[in-house]
Amino acid sequence: MPELERLAPRHAPALLRFERVNRAYFARFVLDRGDDYFDEFDDRLTDLLKEQDAGVCHFHVLVDEDGTVLGRFNLVDVADGSAELGYRVAERATGRGLAREGVRRVCALARDEYGLRRLVASAALANPASLAVLRRTGFVPVEEVLIGGEPCLRHVLDLCSQVDR
């Protein structure tokens, strides 16, 4: 099973490759990051790592045995015991349970390592696989929202009552 690792500078080349290779696939479900994201990748990664060091975000990558990044699992906007979960898995890695396993692992980290009590996550209504991952990991739908003009379903997970799934 691939390892979930806290994002570090050593992941930069593999993470950039992951984002480039999967750009069109991700754009089917979420807004494209745009060319600037790739042009300014090193600076953006430096900024993310500073946010992580400050404790306002926790970034993770799912890494295969050969060092390939298969997914990202991020906790952002950490405040008052809560954070927003975001994740994406490489197209070639879908259908293997990696998204569910990555979400499960990052939720356990959120509770046990980062002391969080509540997570919020949103998935596009047009992305049934992501909606299923959230349901299967204990998230409860609470409201429909628009994100980037796309209808999404916001979910909440109470980590205090969560048992590992």
Backbone as a chain_set.jsonl record, in Angstrom:
{"seq": "MPELERLAPRHAPALLRFERVNRAYFARFVLDRGDDYFDEFDDRLTDLLKEQDAGVCHFHVLVDEDGTVLGRFNLVDVADGSAELGYRVAERATGRGLAREGVRRVCALARDEYGLRRLVASAALANPASLAVLRRTGFVPVEEVLIGGEPCLRHVLDLCSQVDR", "coords": {"N": [[0.853, -1.188, 0.0], [0.568, 2.223, -0.809], [2.334, 4.937, 0.821], [1.217, 7.443, 3.089], [2.453, 10.565, 3.309], [3.734, 13.409, 5.031], [3.819, 16.491, 3.406], [6.839, 17.544, 1.969], [9.865, 19.328, 1.033], [11.328, 17.531, -0.595], [9.433, 16.194, -2.07], [8.777, 17.751, -4.22], [9.538, 17.49, -7.14], [8.119, 15.105, -7.899], [5.527, 15.764, -7.141], [4.931, 17.961, -8.791], [5.022, 16.667, -11.265], [2.857, 14.875, -10.918], [0.709, 16.738, -10.809], [0.888, 17.909, -13.369], [0.608, 15.689, -15.173], [-1.954, 14.849, -14.541], [-3.58, 17.0, -15.012], [-5.656, 17.591, -16.982], [-7.487, 15.596, -16.335], [-8.175, 16.24, -13.639], [-9.357, 18.711, -14.13], [-11.811, 18.043, -15.1], [-13.426, 17.833, -12.916], [-12.925, 19.841, -11.03], [-12.114, 23.358, -10.864], [-9.64, 24.302, -13.231], [-6.23, 24.788, -12.416], [-4.761, 26.606, -13.798], [-2.217, 28.073, -15.965], [-0.378, 29.645, -14.566], [-0.108, 28.424, -12.081], [1.587, 26.256, -12.583], [3.793, 27.546, -13.691], [4.689, 28.982, -11.518], [5.245, 27.129, -9.606], [7.349, 26.3, -7.787], [7.619, 28.52, -6.054], [5.025, 28.611, -5.005], [4.909, 26.13, -3.67], [6.855, 26.558, -1.712], [5.55, 28.551, -0.236], [3.322, 27.078, 0.666], [4.575, 25.205, 2.316], [5.527, 26.894, 4.287], [3.103, 27.744, 5.414], [2.288, 25.293, 6.407], [4.302, 24.827, 8.313], [3.595, 26.835, 10.07], [1.309, 25.817, 11.088], [-1.236, 26.257, 10.081], [-2.158, 24.807, 8.014], [-2.125, 21.432, 6.812], [-0.421, 19.368, 4.788], [-0.429, 16.524, 2.656], [0.95, 13.768, 0.847], [0.263, 10.928, -1.129], [2.309, 8.336, -1.65], [3.798, 6.128, -3.911], [5.751, 3.039, -3.983], [7.887, 3.563, -5.712], [8.275, 6.257, -5.504], [6.481, 7.815, -6.864], [3.915, 10.22, -6.866], [0.683, 9.575, -5.966], [-1.549, 10.736, -4.982], [-3.065, 13.581, -3.306], [-3.749, 14.884, -0.106], [-5.164, 17.165, 1.758], [-5.369, 19.347, 4.56], [-6.774, 22.3, 5.2], [-6.997, 25.765, 6.208], [-6.955, 25.587, 9.034], [-8.363, 26.039, 12.133], [-9.621, 26.748, 15.344], [-10.054, 24.028, 16.074], [-10.982, 22.869, 13.762], [-10.971, 22.063, 10.231], [-10.67, 22.261, 6.64], [-11.009, 19.659, 4.363], [-9.35, 18.599, 1.484], [-8.857, 16.704, -1.481], [-7.233, 14.759, -4.024], [-6.767, 12.29, -6.494], [-4.567, 10.517, -8.612], [-5.423, 9.865, -12.019], [-4.717, 7.346, -13.057], [-4.682, 5.856, -10.783], [-7.19, 5.511, -9.827], [-10.159, 3.766, -8.677], [-9.063, 1.855, -7.033], [-9.436, 2.092, -4.372], [-7.825, 3.944, -3.159], [-8.363, 6.668, -2.717], [-10.347, 6.588, -0.725], [-8.899, 5.254, 1.305], [-6.776, 7.07, 1.691], [-8.209, 9.356, 2.573], [-9.31, 8.284, 4.913], [-6.946, 7.823, 6.382], [-5.873, 10.448, 6.618], [-7.867, 11.653, 8.073], [-7.626, 10.307, 10.503], [-5.089, 11.205, 11.248], [-5.69, 13.924, 11.504], [-7.339, 13.928, 13.737], [-5.782, 12.505, 15.713], [-3.093, 13.414, 15.616], [-3.091, 16.153, 14.986], [-5.007, 17.23, 16.569], [-7.585, 17.958, 15.818], [-11.156, 18.435, 15.711], [-13.239, 18.506, 13.964], [-14.046, 18.151, 10.537], [-14.537, 19.574, 7.323], [-15.706, 18.989, 4.074], [-16.038, 19.278, 0.542], [-17.631, 18.147, -2.431], [-18.041, 17.916, -5.929], [-21.261, 17.68, -7.404], [-21.255, 16.427, -9.812], [-19.325, 14.557, -9.527], [-19.504, 11.619, -8.681], [-17.874, 9.588, -7.612], [-16.147, 10.852, -5.777], [-18.027, 11.868, -3.99], [-18.978, 9.451, -2.993], [-16.701, 8.505, -1.671], [-16.524, 10.319, 0.451], [-18.917, 9.738, 1.848], [-18.45, 7.049, 2.526], [-16.42, 7.287, 4.326], [-17.481, 8.399, 6.523], [-18.373, 11.06, 6.466], [-20.971, 13.484, 6.6], [-23.526, 14.729, 4.586], [-24.369, 18.195, 4.388], [-25.187, 20.562, 3.092], [-25.973, 22.03, -0.103], [-23.7, 23.73, -2.182], [-22.185, 26.318, -4.18], [-19.233, 26.08, -5.929], [-16.795, 27.666, -7.571], [-18.737, 28.14, -9.462], [-19.838, 25.667, -9.873], [-22.169, 23.175, -8.891], [-21.996, 21.765, -5.71], [-21.68, 19.452, -2.974], [-21.555, 19.998, 0.364], [-19.946, 18.512, 3.121], [-19.703, 17.24, 6.502], [-17.594, 16.049, 9.088], [-17.57, 14.735, 12.239], [-14.957, 14.414, 14.209], [-14.619, 13.632, 16.819], [-16.464, 11.691, 17.396], [-15.826, 9.784, 15.632], [-14.933, 6.573, 14.445], [-12.268, 4.593, 13.269], [-12.657, 3.77, 9.895]], "CA": [[0.0, 0.0, 0.0], [1.332, 3.472, -0.816], [2.477, 5.625, 2.103], [0.766, 8.827, 3.22], [3.57, 11.302, 3.887], [3.579, 14.852, 5.177], [4.493, 17.167, 2.3], [8.18, 18.049, 2.259], [10.522, 19.803, -0.197], [11.783, 16.415, -1.429], [8.325, 15.739, -2.907], [8.492, 18.739, -5.267], [9.51, 17.009, -8.53], [7.051, 14.12, -8.101], [4.25, 16.462, -7.008], [4.734, 18.722, -10.023], [4.713, 15.679, -12.309], [1.495, 14.443, -10.613], [-0.229, 17.793, -11.209], [0.929, 18.065, -14.838], [0.074, 14.497, -15.84], [-3.382, 14.705, -14.248], [-4.236, 18.297, -15.133], [-6.921, 17.503, -17.72], [-8.387, 14.741, -15.557], [-8.686, 17.018, -12.507], [-10.192, 19.81, -14.638], [-13.164, 17.533, -15.341], [-14.186, 17.857, -11.668], [-12.677, 21.088, -10.297], [-11.519, 24.389, -11.714], [-8.238, 24.145, -13.592], [-5.362, 25.683, -11.645], [-4.209, 27.615, -14.704], [-0.794, 27.977, -16.291], [0.434, 30.298, -13.524], [0.173, 27.446, -11.03], [2.741, 25.468, -12.993], [4.915, 28.46, -13.877], [5.134, 29.475, -10.21], [5.099, 25.987, -8.711], [8.338, 26.289, -6.701], [7.256, 29.561, -5.088], [3.78, 28.181, -4.34], [5.248, 25.056, -2.745], [7.539, 27.2, -0.58], [4.514, 29.206, 0.567], [2.53, 26.033, 1.325], [5.372, 24.627, 3.403], [5.541, 27.891, 5.369], [1.793, 27.638, 6.066], [2.303, 24.046, 7.16], [5.157, 25.06, 9.487], [2.852, 27.716, 10.983], [0.199, 25.046, 11.641], [-2.548, 26.647, 9.552], [-2.499, 23.795, 7.022], [-1.361, 20.179, 6.866], [-0.456, 18.824, 3.436], [0.051, 15.149, 2.596], [0.977, 13.121, -0.46], [0.236, 9.471, -1.13], [3.485, 8.041, -2.462], [4.018, 4.731, -4.259], [7.095, 2.54, -3.642], [8.903, 4.145, -6.598], [8.335, 7.704, -5.292], [5.442, 8.487, -7.626], [2.789, 10.737, -6.099], [-0.591, 9.048, -6.452], [-2.643, 11.545, -4.476], [-2.855, 14.664, -2.334], [-4.77, 14.933, 0.932], [-4.804, 18.399, 2.436], [-6.203, 19.972, 5.574], [-6.489, 23.73, 5.081], [-7.761, 26.691, 7.052], [-7.044, 25.02, 10.381], [-8.688, 27.036, 13.168], [-10.646, 26.384, 16.338], [-10.322, 22.595, 16.069], [-11.639, 22.491, 12.523], [-10.216, 22.291, 8.99], [-11.311, 21.818, 5.401], [-10.305, 18.583, 3.689], [-9.367, 18.538, 0.029], [-8.043, 15.575, -1.94], [-7.272, 14.375, -5.43], [-6.011, 11.07, -6.761], [-4.182, 10.378, -10.018], [-6.374, 9.11, -12.84], [-4.281, 5.954, -13.189], [-4.801, 5.189, -9.484], [-8.596, 5.441, -9.412], [-10.779, 2.456, -8.663], [-8.294, 0.924, -6.191], [-9.693, 2.394, -2.967], [-6.783, 4.818, -2.618], [-8.957, 7.907, -2.208], [-10.981, 6.259, 0.556], [-7.846, 4.964, 2.277], [-6.08, 8.324, 1.986], [-9.101, 10.175, 3.408], [-9.361, 7.637, 6.223], [-5.672, 8.06, 7.082], [-5.697, 11.86, 6.968], [-8.823, 11.934, 9.151], [-7.014, 9.802, 11.737], [-4.03, 12.177, 11.587], [-6.341, 15.163, 11.937], [-7.821, 13.699, 15.098], [-4.784, 12.005, 16.664], [-1.833, 14.165, 15.578], [-3.285, 17.596, 14.873], [-5.966, 17.644, 17.587], [-8.796, 18.537, 15.235], [-12.408, 17.811, 16.144], [-14.258, 18.585, 12.912], [-13.573, 18.405, 9.176], [-15.521, 19.92, 6.304], [-15.227, 18.652, 2.728], [-17.039, 19.464, -0.507], [-17.396, 17.421, -3.679], [-18.96, 18.295, -6.998], [-22.356, 16.747, -7.66], [-20.882, 15.708, -11.026], [-18.232, 13.645, -9.2], [-20.078, 10.626, -7.768], [-16.829, 8.814, -6.923], [-15.7, 11.633, -4.623], [-19.147, 11.878, -3.045], [-19.0, 8.132, -2.357], [-15.567, 8.445, -0.735], [-16.894, 11.065, 1.657], [-19.934, 8.959, 2.578], [-17.854, 5.811, 3.056], [-15.48, 7.602, 5.411], [-18.224, 8.937, 7.654], [-18.824, 12.436, 6.295], [-22.417, 13.641, 6.489], [-23.868, 15.895, 3.765], [-25.096, 19.217, 5.148], [-25.807, 21.576, 2.239], [-25.445, 22.244, -1.452], [-22.99, 24.999, -2.335], [-21.548, 26.537, -5.476], [-17.79, 26.316, -5.856], [-16.375, 27.958, -8.938], [-19.911, 28.066, -10.307], [-20.282, 24.282, -9.985], [-22.912, 22.697, -7.717], [-21.258, 20.824, -4.874], [-22.328, 19.065, -1.73], [-20.653, 20.153, 1.513], [-20.069, 17.45, 4.123], [-19.033, 17.471, 7.777], [-17.236, 14.86, 9.856], [-17.256, 14.966, 13.65], [-13.852, 13.508, 14.518], [-14.729, 13.17, 18.208], [-17.292, 10.481, 17.444], [-15.414, 8.909, 14.531], [-14.121, 5.38, 14.613], [-11.6, 4.316, 11.988], [-13.477, 2.974, 8.979]], "C": [[0.89, 1.239, 0.0], [1.316, 4.14, 0.561], [1.91, 7.035, 2.033], [1.857, 9.57, 3.967], [3.224, 12.779, 3.985], [4.403, 15.513, 4.074], [5.811, 17.769, 2.759], [8.823, 18.508, 0.945], [10.956, 18.672, -1.131], [10.696, 15.884, -2.355], [8.108, 16.616, -4.141], [8.482, 18.169, -6.686], [8.352, 16.042, -8.811], [5.675, 14.778, -8.008], [3.938, 17.273, -8.265], [4.359, 17.786, -11.175], [3.264, 15.178, -12.142], [0.472, 15.467, -11.107], [-0.26, 17.964, -12.725], [0.255, 16.901, -15.549], [-1.442, 14.412, -15.691], [-4.184, 15.983, -14.448], [-5.596, 18.208, -15.825], [-7.943, 16.655, -16.965], [-8.994, 15.524, -14.398], [-9.652, 18.105, -12.975], [-11.605, 19.345, -14.991], [-14.048, 17.678, -14.106], [-14.051, 19.147, -10.866], [-12.065, 22.101, -11.256], [-10.05, 24.097, -11.983], [-7.407, 25.182, -12.848], [-4.747, 26.787, -12.511], [-2.716, 27.467, -14.901], [0.099, 28.595, -15.219], [0.798, 29.331, -12.41], [1.45, 26.676, -11.354], [3.983, 26.337, -13.163], [5.524, 28.896, -12.549], [5.129, 28.364, -9.157], [6.067, 26.032, -7.532], [8.008, 27.321, -5.632], [6.0, 29.179, -4.313], [4.063, 27.091, -3.307], [5.958, 25.615, -1.514], [6.527, 27.856, 0.343], [3.664, 28.178, 1.324], [3.292, 25.444, 2.512], [5.502, 25.596, 4.576], [4.22, 27.858, 6.135], [1.726, 26.381, 6.931], [3.14, 24.206, 8.435], [4.451, 25.922, 10.527], [1.64, 27.006, 11.593], [-1.169, 25.428, 11.125], [-3.037, 25.695, 8.459], [-1.63, 22.566, 7.265], [-1.527, 19.512, 5.506], [0.18, 17.432, 3.423], [0.028, 14.662, 1.155], [0.954, 11.611, -0.248], [1.288, 9.033, -2.137], [3.636, 6.537, -2.652], [5.46, 4.334, -3.921], [8.197, 3.181, -4.475], [9.005, 5.67, -6.47], [7.305, 8.493, -6.067], [4.335, 8.971, -6.698], [1.502, 10.253, -6.764], [-1.772, 9.884, -5.99], [-2.178, 12.62, -3.526], [-4.035, 14.663, -1.382], [-4.409, 16.084, 1.85], [-5.848, 18.833, 3.448], [-5.839, 21.445, 5.579], [-7.395, 24.533, 6.004], [-8.008, 26.111, 8.439], [-7.279, 26.151, 11.379], [-9.756, 26.471, 14.087], [-11.035, 24.904, 16.283], [-10.955, 22.062, 14.805], [-10.712, 22.747, 11.334], [-11.057, 21.83, 7.818], [-10.418, 20.77, 4.751], [-10.461, 18.733, 2.186], [-8.486, 17.376, -0.402], [-8.213, 15.387, -3.435], [-6.356, 13.184, -5.621], [-5.75, 10.988, -8.258], [-5.175, 9.507, -10.779], [-5.996, 7.635, -12.904], [-4.44, 5.155, -11.896], [-6.242, 5.06, -9.022], [-9.088, 3.994, -9.436], [-10.071, 1.429, -7.806], [-8.524, 1.177, -4.7], [-8.688, 3.344, -2.347], [-7.341, 6.126, -2.077], [-9.581, 7.65, -0.838], [-9.931, 6.01, 1.639], [-7.079, 6.223, 2.66], [-6.912, 9.236, 2.87], [-9.172, 9.589, 4.812], [-8.096, 7.941, 7.031], [-5.519, 9.518, 7.497], [-6.691, 12.272, 8.051], [-8.259, 11.461, 10.497], [-5.886, 10.736, 12.184], [-4.627, 13.464, 12.135], [-6.765, 15.051, 13.395], [-6.674, 13.433, 16.078], [-3.505, 12.837, 16.737], [-2.038, 15.674, 15.635], [-4.339, 18.124, 15.839], [-7.231, 18.285, 17.046], [-10.025, 17.75, 15.67], [-13.448, 17.73, 15.026], [-13.583, 18.86, 11.575], [-14.769, 18.709, 8.287], [-14.906, 19.555, 4.957], [-16.367, 18.846, 1.743], [-16.637, 18.661, -1.732], [-18.453, 17.839, -4.681], [-20.041, 17.235, -7.165], [-22.064, 15.897, -8.896], [-19.754, 14.706, -10.79], [-18.729, 12.588, -8.203], [-19.032, 9.806, -7.017], [-16.359, 9.55, -5.673], [-16.792, 11.72, -3.565], [-19.215, 10.549, -2.285], [-17.865, 7.987, -1.347], [-15.937, 9.155, 0.564], [-17.916, 10.278, 2.481], [-19.311, 7.738, 3.247], [-16.855, 6.06, 4.178], [-16.156, 8.364, 6.543], [-18.681, 10.375, 7.549], [-20.336, 12.462, 6.067], [-22.718, 14.868, 5.635], [-24.7, 16.892, 4.564], [-25.754, 20.27, 4.271], [-25.183, 21.574, 0.848], [-24.835, 23.629, -1.502], [-22.495, 25.106, -3.772], [-20.072, 26.81, -5.235], [-17.306, 26.487, -7.286], [-17.523, 27.847, -9.921], [-20.485, 26.669, -10.47], [-21.046, 23.866, -8.732], [-22.141, 21.586, -7.004], [-22.081, 20.495, -3.639], [-21.278, 19.139, -0.62], [-21.003, 19.084, 2.545], [-19.311, 17.846, 5.381], [-18.742, 16.125, 8.424], [-16.858, 15.291, 11.264], [-16.192, 13.953, 14.041], [-13.919, 12.96, 15.935], [-15.53, 11.881, 18.309], [-16.875, 9.463, 16.376], [-14.633, 7.71, 15.027], [-13.492, 5.113, 13.268], [-12.452, 3.38, 11.153], [-12.599, 2.267, 7.996]], "O": [[1.871, 1.29, 0.742], [0.401, 3.93, 1.358], [2.098, 7.739, 1.041], [2.157, 9.253, 5.118], [2.517, 13.327, 3.139], [5.551, 15.136, 3.839], [5.886, 18.419, 3.802], [8.375, 18.118, -0.133], [10.949, 18.851, -2.349], [11.001, 15.193, -3.327], [7.327, 16.252, -5.021], [7.488, 18.35, -7.39], [7.687, 16.15, -9.841], [4.754, 14.386, -8.725], [2.804, 17.268, -8.745], [3.469, 18.098, -11.966], [2.532, 15.072, -13.126], [-0.514, 15.105, -11.748], [-1.332, 18.147, -13.302], [-0.578, 17.108, -16.432], [-2.134, 13.959, -16.601], [-5.358, 16.035, -14.083], [-6.588, 18.707, -15.294], [-9.133, 16.97, -16.961], [-10.207, 15.477, -14.193], [-10.644, 18.392, -12.304], [-12.501, 20.172, -15.164], [-15.274, 17.653, -14.215], [-14.952, 19.509, -10.11], [-11.564, 21.743, -12.322], [-9.309, 23.699, -11.085], [-7.837, 26.322, -12.674], [-4.267, 27.792, -11.987], [-2.032, 26.82, -14.108], [1.211, 28.121, -14.989], [1.894, 29.408, -11.854], [2.295, 26.473, -10.482], [5.09, 25.921, -12.823], [6.726, 29.148, -12.462], [5.02, 28.635, -7.961], [5.653, 25.824, -6.392], [8.104, 27.033, -4.439], [5.92, 29.399, -3.104], [3.523, 27.123, -2.201], [5.686, 25.185, -0.394], [6.628, 27.737, 1.564], [3.326, 28.388, 2.489], [2.72, 25.215, 3.578], [5.58, 25.169, 5.729], [4.213, 27.935, 7.364], [1.183, 26.397, 8.035], [2.728, 23.77, 9.509], [4.678, 25.763, 11.727], [1.013, 27.532, 12.512], [-2.177, 24.975, 11.669], [-4.188, 25.77, 8.031], [-0.548, 22.652, 7.846], [-2.634, 19.139, 5.118], [1.188, 17.19, 4.086], [-0.803, 15.086, 0.351], [1.551, 11.091, 0.695], [1.178, 9.32, -3.329], [3.607, 5.77, -1.69], [6.288, 5.191, -3.61], [9.323, 3.329, -4.0], [9.732, 6.308, -7.231], [7.25, 9.717, -5.948], [3.868, 8.221, -5.841], [1.264, 10.486, -7.95], [-2.871, 9.765, -6.532], [-1.061, 12.586, -3.01], [-5.179, 14.466, -1.792], [-3.46, 15.993, 2.629], [-7.051, 18.703, 3.222], [-4.713, 21.804, 5.926], [-8.408, 24.044, 6.504], [-9.128, 26.141, 8.949], [-6.496, 27.097, 11.459], [-10.682, 25.794, 13.641], [-12.209, 24.564, 16.429], [-11.418, 20.922, 14.776], [-9.782, 23.549, 11.423], [-12.034, 21.1, 7.984], [-9.213, 20.974, 4.606], [-11.559, 18.964, 1.68], [-7.476, 17.091, 0.242], [-9.209, 15.805, -4.025], [-5.303, 13.083, -4.991], [-6.604, 11.345, -9.07], [-5.7, 8.531, -10.242], [-6.865, 6.768, -12.814], [-4.344, 3.928, -11.905], [-6.494, 4.549, -7.931], [-8.525, 3.13, -10.109], [-10.427, 0.251, -7.835], [-7.882, 0.549, -3.858], [-8.691, 3.536, -1.131], [-6.84, 6.642, -1.077], [-9.362, 8.416, 0.1], [-10.062, 6.502, 2.76], [-6.764, 6.422, 3.834], [-6.391, 9.829, 3.814], [-9.1, 10.326, 5.795], [-8.17, 8.273, 8.214], [-5.08, 9.798, 8.613], [-6.39, 13.148, 8.862], [-8.406, 12.146, 11.509], [-5.751, 11.021, 13.374], [-4.13, 14.024, 13.111], [-6.569, 15.976, 14.183], [-6.6, 14.053, 17.138], [-2.901, 12.952, 17.803], [-1.254, 16.39, 16.257], [-4.546, 19.334, 15.924], [-7.878, 19.069, 17.74], [-9.945, 16.556, 15.958], [-14.419, 16.979, 15.126], [-12.674, 19.684, 11.48], [-15.861, 18.174, 8.475], [-13.719, 19.787, 4.73], [-17.528, 18.606, 2.073], [-15.452, 18.513, -2.032], [-19.607, 18.084, -4.329], [-19.767, 16.038, -7.079], [-22.563, 14.778, -9.015], [-19.276, 14.076, -11.733], [-18.411, 12.658, -7.016], [-19.285, 9.372, -5.893], [-16.193, 8.935, -4.619], [-16.505, 11.652, -2.37], [-19.478, 10.527, -1.082], [-18.058, 7.406, -0.279], [-15.685, 8.638, 1.652], [-17.774, 10.174, 3.699], [-19.613, 7.433, 4.401], [-16.489, 5.133, 4.9], [-15.485, 8.911, 7.419], [-19.326, 10.872, 8.472], [-20.898, 11.575, 5.425], [-22.213, 15.952, 5.93], [-25.603, 16.515, 5.311], [-26.782, 20.827, 4.656], [-24.034, 21.175, 0.655], [-25.375, 24.582, -0.941], [-22.4, 24.107, -4.486], [-19.712, 27.67, -4.431], [-17.398, 25.571, -8.103], [-17.315, 27.501, -11.084], [-21.508, 26.494, -11.133], [-20.615, 24.173, -7.621], [-21.702, 20.611, -7.615], [-23.051, 21.18, -3.313], [-20.261, 18.447, -0.655], [-22.17, 18.793, 2.806], [-18.4, 18.673, 5.34], [-19.532, 15.186, 8.325], [-15.952, 16.1, 11.461], [-16.485, 12.767, 14.189], [-13.326, 11.919, 16.219], [-15.3, 11.071, 19.207], [-17.497, 8.41, 16.237], [-13.785, 7.821, 15.912], [-14.104, 5.374, 12.232], [-12.91, 2.34, 11.627], [-13.096, 1.542, 7.135]]}, "num_chains": 1, "name": "protein.A"}
